[in-house]
Short mmCIF file of C-alpha atoms in Angstrom, two decimals:
data_model
loop_
_atom_site.label_atom_id
_atom_site.label_comp_id
_atom_site.label_asym_id
_atom_site.label_seq_id
_atom_site.Cartn_x
_atom_site.Cartn_y
_atom_site.Cartn_z
CA UNK A 207 21.58 -11.28 -20.91
CA UNK A 208 19.26 -13.81 -22.69
CA UNK A 209 22.09 -16.10 -23.79
CA UNK A 210 23.44 -16.34 -20.25
CA UNK A 211 19.99 -17.01 -18.81
CA UNK A 212 19.41 -19.82 -21.29
CA UNK A 213 22.80 -21.38 -20.59
CA UNK A 214 22.27 -21.11 -16.86
CA UNK A 215 19.16 -23.24 -17.17
CA UNK A 216 20.64 -25.73 -19.62
CA UNK A 217 24.07 -26.07 -18.06
CA UNK A 218 23.86 -25.29 -14.37
CA UNK A 219 20.71 -27.24 -13.58
CA UNK A 220 20.93 -29.95 -16.22
CA UNK A 221 24.59 -30.91 -16.20
CA UNK A 222 26.05 -30.21 -12.75
CA UNK A 223 26.82 -33.88 -12.34
CA UNK A 224 29.48 -33.62 -15.05
CA UNK A 225 31.43 -30.94 -13.19
CA UNK A 226 33.72 -33.30 -11.17
CA UNK A 227 34.96 -34.88 -14.39
CA UNK A 228 36.70 -31.61 -15.29
CA UNK A 229 38.32 -30.98 -11.91
CA UNK A 230 41.75 -32.11 -13.05
CA UNK A 231 41.67 -29.61 -15.91
CA UNK A 232 42.17 -26.51 -13.77
CA UNK A 233 45.46 -24.84 -14.70
CA UNK A 234 48.01 -23.56 -12.29
CA UNK A 235 47.88 -19.87 -11.46
CA UNK A 236 49.05 -17.82 -14.42
CA UNK A 237 48.30 -20.60 -16.95
CA UNK A 238 45.81 -20.73 -19.80
CA UNK A 239 42.66 -19.78 -17.94
CA UNK A 240 39.42 -18.12 -19.05
CA UNK A 241 38.99 -16.60 -15.59
CA UNK A 242 40.37 -16.75 -12.05
CA UNK A 243 37.81 -16.84 -9.25
CA UNK A 244 39.04 -16.04 -5.73
CA UNK A 245 42.49 -17.20 -6.80
CA UNK A 246 41.24 -20.39 -8.50
CA UNK A 247 41.84 -20.50 -12.29
CA UNK A 248 39.26 -22.00 -14.68
CA UNK A 249 40.77 -23.97 -17.55
CA UNK A 250 40.23 -23.01 -21.16
CA UNK A 251 39.72 -26.73 -21.81
CA UNK A 252 36.62 -26.69 -19.63
CA UNK A 253 35.27 -23.67 -21.49
CA UNK A 254 35.97 -25.39 -24.81
CA UNK A 255 34.06 -28.48 -23.64
CA UNK A 256 31.01 -26.41 -22.70
CA UNK A 257 31.16 -24.45 -25.95
CA UNK A 258 31.36 -27.68 -27.97
CA UNK A 259 28.30 -29.06 -26.15
CA UNK A 260 26.30 -25.93 -26.94
CA UNK A 261 27.40 -25.90 -30.59
CA UNK A 262 26.36 -29.56 -30.88
CA UNK A 263 22.87 -28.48 -29.74
CA UNK A 264 22.70 -25.82 -32.45
CA UNK A 265 24.07 -22.73 -30.71
CA UNK A 266 26.09 -20.52 -33.10
CA UNK A 267 29.78 -20.08 -32.34
CA UNK A 268 29.96 -16.42 -31.39
CA UNK A 269 31.57 -14.01 -28.91
CA UNK A 270 28.23 -13.98 -27.07
CA UNK A 271 28.39 -17.74 -26.58
CA UNK A 272 31.96 -17.59 -25.29
CA UNK A 273 31.05 -14.76 -22.93
CA UNK A 274 27.99 -16.61 -21.64
CA UNK A 275 29.98 -19.81 -21.05
CA UNK A 276 32.70 -17.87 -19.21
CA UNK A 277 30.10 -16.29 -16.91
CA UNK A 278 28.45 -19.68 -16.35
CA UNK A 279 31.78 -21.25 -15.37
CA UNK A 280 32.48 -18.41 -12.93
CA UNK A 281 29.12 -19.05 -11.27
CA UNK A 282 29.81 -22.76 -11.11
CA UNK A 283 33.21 -22.19 -9.56
CA UNK A 284 31.65 -19.97 -6.91
CA UNK A 285 29.19 -22.73 -6.05
CA UNK A 286 31.97 -25.33 -5.96
CA UNK A 287 33.93 -23.15 -3.56
CA UNK A 288 30.90 -22.80 -1.31
CA UNK A 289 30.37 -26.58 -1.40
CA UNK A 290 34.00 -27.14 -0.37
CA UNK A 291 33.62 -24.72 2.53
CA UNK A 292 30.86 -27.02 3.79
CA UNK A 293 33.11 -30.07 3.32
CA UNK A 294 30.82 -31.58 0.72
CA UNK A 295 33.78 -32.61 -1.44
CA UNK A 296 34.71 -35.03 1.35
CA UNK A 297 31.21 -36.49 1.59
CA UNK A 298 31.16 -40.19 0.59
CA UNK A 299 27.92 -39.88 -1.41
CA UNK A 300 29.20 -36.85 -3.30
CA UNK A 301 32.47 -38.64 -4.05
CA UNK A 302 30.53 -41.61 -5.42
CA UNK A 303 28.47 -39.33 -7.67
CA UNK A 304 31.67 -37.65 -8.87
CA UNK A 305 33.11 -41.06 -9.79
CA UNK A 306 29.93 -41.95 -11.69
CA UNK A 307 30.24 -38.67 -13.62
CA UNK A 308 33.91 -39.32 -14.35
CA UNK A 309 33.09 -42.80 -15.65
CA UNK A 310 30.29 -41.44 -17.84
CA UNK A 311 32.64 -38.95 -19.52
CA UNK A 312 35.33 -41.59 -20.08
CA UNK A 313 32.83 -44.10 -21.46
CA UNK A 314 31.39 -41.54 -23.86
CA UNK A 315 34.90 -40.65 -25.03
CA UNK A 316 35.73 -44.34 -25.53
CA UNK A 317 32.54 -45.00 -27.50
CA UNK A 318 33.19 -42.01 -29.75
CA UNK A 319 36.76 -43.19 -30.33
CA UNK A 320 35.68 -46.78 -30.98
CA UNK A 321 33.01 -45.75 -33.48
CA UNK A 322 35.49 -43.53 -35.31
CA UNK A 323 38.08 -46.31 -35.53
CA UNK A 324 35.55 -49.01 -36.45
CA UNK A 325 33.10 -47.43 -38.91
CA UNK A 326 30.19 -49.42 -40.29
CA UNK A 327 30.73 -49.89 -44.03
CA UNK A 328 28.13 -49.70 -46.77
CA UNK A 329 28.43 -53.45 -47.39
CA UNK A 330 27.42 -54.19 -43.80
CA UNK A 331 24.59 -51.69 -44.00
CA UNK A 332 23.26 -53.10 -47.27
CA UNK A 333 23.44 -56.67 -45.93
CA UNK A 334 21.44 -55.60 -42.86
CA UNK A 335 18.95 -53.78 -45.07
CA UNK A 336 18.44 -56.81 -47.32
CA UNK A 337 18.01 -59.03 -44.27
CA UNK A 338 15.30 -56.73 -42.92
CA UNK A 339 13.54 -56.67 -46.29
CA UNK A 340 13.53 -60.48 -46.33
CA UNK A 341 12.14 -60.68 -42.81
CA UNK A 342 9.45 -58.06 -43.42
CA UNK A 343 8.35 -59.48 -46.77
CA UNK A 344 6.18 -57.65 -49.28
CA UNK A 345 2.76 -58.06 -47.67
CA UNK A 346 1.07 -56.36 -44.74
CA UNK A 347 -1.77 -58.05 -42.85
CA UNK A 348 -4.73 -56.71 -40.88
CA UNK A 349 -4.94 -59.25 -38.08
CA UNK A 350 -7.22 -60.13 -35.19
CA UNK A 351 -6.52 -62.67 -32.49
CA UNK A 352 -8.02 -64.21 -29.38
CA UNK A 353 -5.52 -65.32 -26.74
CA UNK A 354 -6.44 -67.91 -24.11
CA UNK A 355 -4.57 -69.97 -21.54
CA UNK A 356 -5.73 -73.46 -22.49
CA UNK A 357 -5.80 -75.26 -25.82
CA UNK A 358 -9.30 -76.58 -25.13
CA UNK A 359 -10.56 -73.01 -24.74
CA UNK A 360 -9.06 -72.10 -28.13
CA UNK A 361 -10.69 -75.17 -29.71
CA UNK A 362 -14.03 -74.13 -28.23
CA UNK A 363 -13.70 -70.64 -29.76
CA UNK A 364 -12.90 -72.17 -33.15
CA UNK A 365 -15.96 -74.42 -32.86
CA UNK A 366 -18.12 -71.36 -32.13
CA UNK A 367 -16.68 -69.56 -35.16
CA UNK A 368 -17.58 -72.55 -37.34
CA UNK A 369 -21.13 -72.32 -36.02
CA UNK A 370 -21.33 -68.67 -37.11
CA UNK A 371 -20.09 -66.98 -33.97
CA UNK A 372 -18.79 -63.42 -34.31
CA UNK A 373 -15.05 -62.96 -33.82
CA UNK A 374 -15.64 -59.57 -32.15
CA UNK A 375 -17.86 -61.10 -29.48
CA UNK A 376 -15.67 -64.12 -28.87
CA UNK A 377 -12.64 -61.85 -28.49
CA UNK A 378 -14.07 -60.53 -25.22
CA UNK A 379 -12.79 -63.68 -23.50
CA UNK A 380 -9.22 -63.01 -24.70
CA UNK A 381 -6.56 -62.51 -22.06
CA UNK A 382 -4.88 -59.83 -24.19
CA UNK A 383 -6.01 -56.61 -22.45
CA UNK A 384 -4.93 -54.43 -25.33
CA UNK A 385 -7.20 -56.04 -27.92
CA UNK A 386 -10.03 -57.90 -26.14
CA UNK A 387 -12.32 -54.86 -26.18
CA UNK A 388 -11.44 -54.06 -29.81
CA UNK A 389 -12.57 -57.35 -31.31
CA UNK A 390 -9.04 -58.72 -31.04
CA UNK A 391 -7.80 -56.14 -33.57
CA UNK A 392 -3.99 -55.94 -33.87
CA UNK A 393 -4.06 -53.48 -36.76
CA UNK A 394 -1.83 -53.61 -39.83
CA UNK A 395 1.56 -55.34 -39.48
CA UNK A 396 4.06 -57.39 -41.41
CA UNK A 397 4.81 -60.90 -40.22
CA UNK A 398 8.16 -59.60 -38.87
CA UNK A 399 6.19 -58.01 -36.03
CA UNK A 400 5.04 -61.38 -34.68
CA UNK A 401 6.73 -64.35 -33.01
CA UNK A 402 7.42 -67.16 -35.47
CA UNK A 403 4.48 -69.54 -34.85
CA UNK A 404 2.07 -66.61 -35.01
CA UNK A 405 3.77 -65.15 -38.09
CA UNK A 406 3.73 -68.50 -39.90
CA UNK A 407 0.01 -68.90 -39.21
CA UNK A 408 -0.77 -65.38 -40.48
CA UNK A 409 1.22 -65.91 -43.69
CA UNK A 410 -0.64 -69.17 -44.37
CA UNK A 411 -4.10 -67.66 -43.98
CA UNK A 412 -6.10 -66.17 -46.81
CA UNK A 413 -8.07 -62.96 -46.56
CA UNK A 414 -11.09 -63.40 -44.28
CA UNK A 415 -9.87 -66.77 -42.95
CA UNK A 416 -9.14 -67.85 -39.38
CA UNK A 417 -6.96 -70.60 -37.94
CA UNK A 418 -8.87 -73.84 -37.52
CA UNK A 419 -6.17 -75.20 -35.19
CA UNK A 420 -4.98 -73.28 -32.09
CA UNK A 421 -1.61 -71.57 -32.53
CA UNK A 422 0.67 -72.04 -29.53
CA UNK A 423 3.21 -69.40 -28.51
CA UNK A 424 4.92 -68.54 -25.24
CA UNK A 425 1.93 -66.32 -24.46
CA UNK A 426 -0.66 -69.08 -24.68
CA UNK A 427 -3.01 -70.33 -27.43
CA UNK A 428 -4.20 -68.04 -30.21
CA UNK A 429 -7.10 -68.06 -32.61
CA UNK A 430 -6.04 -65.80 -35.49
CA UNK A 431 -8.03 -64.17 -38.25
CA UNK A 432 -6.73 -62.19 -41.24
CA UNK A 433 -9.22 -59.48 -42.17
CA UNK A 434 -7.32 -58.03 -45.11
CA UNK A 435 -3.96 -57.83 -46.85
CA UNK A 436 -2.15 -55.15 -48.84
CA UNK A 437 1.19 -54.76 -50.59
CA UNK A 438 4.00 -53.53 -48.38
CA UNK A 439 6.58 -51.17 -49.81
CA UNK A 440 9.62 -51.00 -47.49
CA UNK A 441 11.55 -47.74 -47.07
CA UNK A 442 14.53 -47.31 -49.35
CA UNK A 443 18.08 -48.03 -48.21
CA UNK A 444 18.92 -44.33 -48.12
CA UNK A 445 15.86 -43.56 -45.99
CA UNK A 446 16.83 -45.91 -43.16
CA UNK A 447 20.61 -45.88 -43.58
CA UNK A 448 21.20 -43.56 -40.56
CA UNK A 449 19.04 -45.73 -38.27
CA UNK A 450 20.71 -48.88 -39.56
CA UNK A 451 24.17 -47.43 -38.93
CA UNK A 452 23.19 -46.49 -35.38
CA UNK A 453 21.77 -49.95 -34.69
CA UNK A 454 24.80 -51.77 -36.08
CA UNK A 455 27.14 -49.52 -34.11
CA UNK A 456 25.21 -50.30 -30.93
CA UNK A 457 25.39 -54.02 -31.67
CA UNK A 458 29.11 -53.74 -32.43
CA UNK A 459 29.81 -51.96 -29.13
CA UNK A 460 27.62 -54.41 -27.21
CA UNK A 461 29.59 -57.32 -28.67
CA UNK A 462 32.84 -55.64 -27.67
CA UNK A 463 31.56 -55.17 -24.12
CA UNK A 464 30.36 -58.78 -23.98
CA UNK A 465 33.80 -59.98 -25.11
CA UNK A 466 35.47 -57.85 -22.43
CA UNK A 467 33.09 -59.24 -19.83
CA UNK A 468 33.78 -62.83 -20.89
CA UNK A 469 37.54 -62.30 -20.55
CA UNK A 470 37.44 -60.28 -17.34
CA UNK A 471 38.50 -61.76 -14.02
CA UNK A 472 35.76 -60.82 -11.60
CA UNK A 473 36.00 -61.93 -7.97
#
């Protein structure tokens, strides 16, 4: 059966680690079970969980899906029974993996509950969007740079540029491995892509100009040249609203976790 074969690959091989988290869901004999395997009932709740996962991945809710999930759970139960015969359920490493799986399910359930109870409003999203627009600005720059360890080396490069030296050739002494063989080319970017001293220097330069004073960052000393500029049109609010919501939700949850960590008594 094609549906069963597909589920066997997706569920049995890819998600076995989640199995221990459902162990407590097995009903007593005669209860609400989708199947009983060698006297061991399989809970309808487990079947529902698997069906929900498959529907979330685009599988249509159908009798074929339910049948395939039932067969998959029977096969899993058979394997679990074989593992128990070998005493693997009493193995310390297996128990630790089961606890990790249990925690993962609980954490996912908590996050889903937290997000539902603490939705990100449009006002927060629009404020974040406007902040990003301010940071990005309305201009994009085509930038080159040469990065060196010492300020004197940067000053020497600038002196060579003033004498007519070619930026492409001088860039070969850069310690930035990603750009040294490309004439120092960083491509097109807004100033939001750079650390502040670098960004400030780029914004102050005119087209075709280079910095006549070395620019210091945590990476070293830079000589920067702006080859060209062009207007930058940011995406609309509606275009990036889903990504913004996801980012703000992640930040919200991270803050909650940080607050819990700060209050926790850890010996």
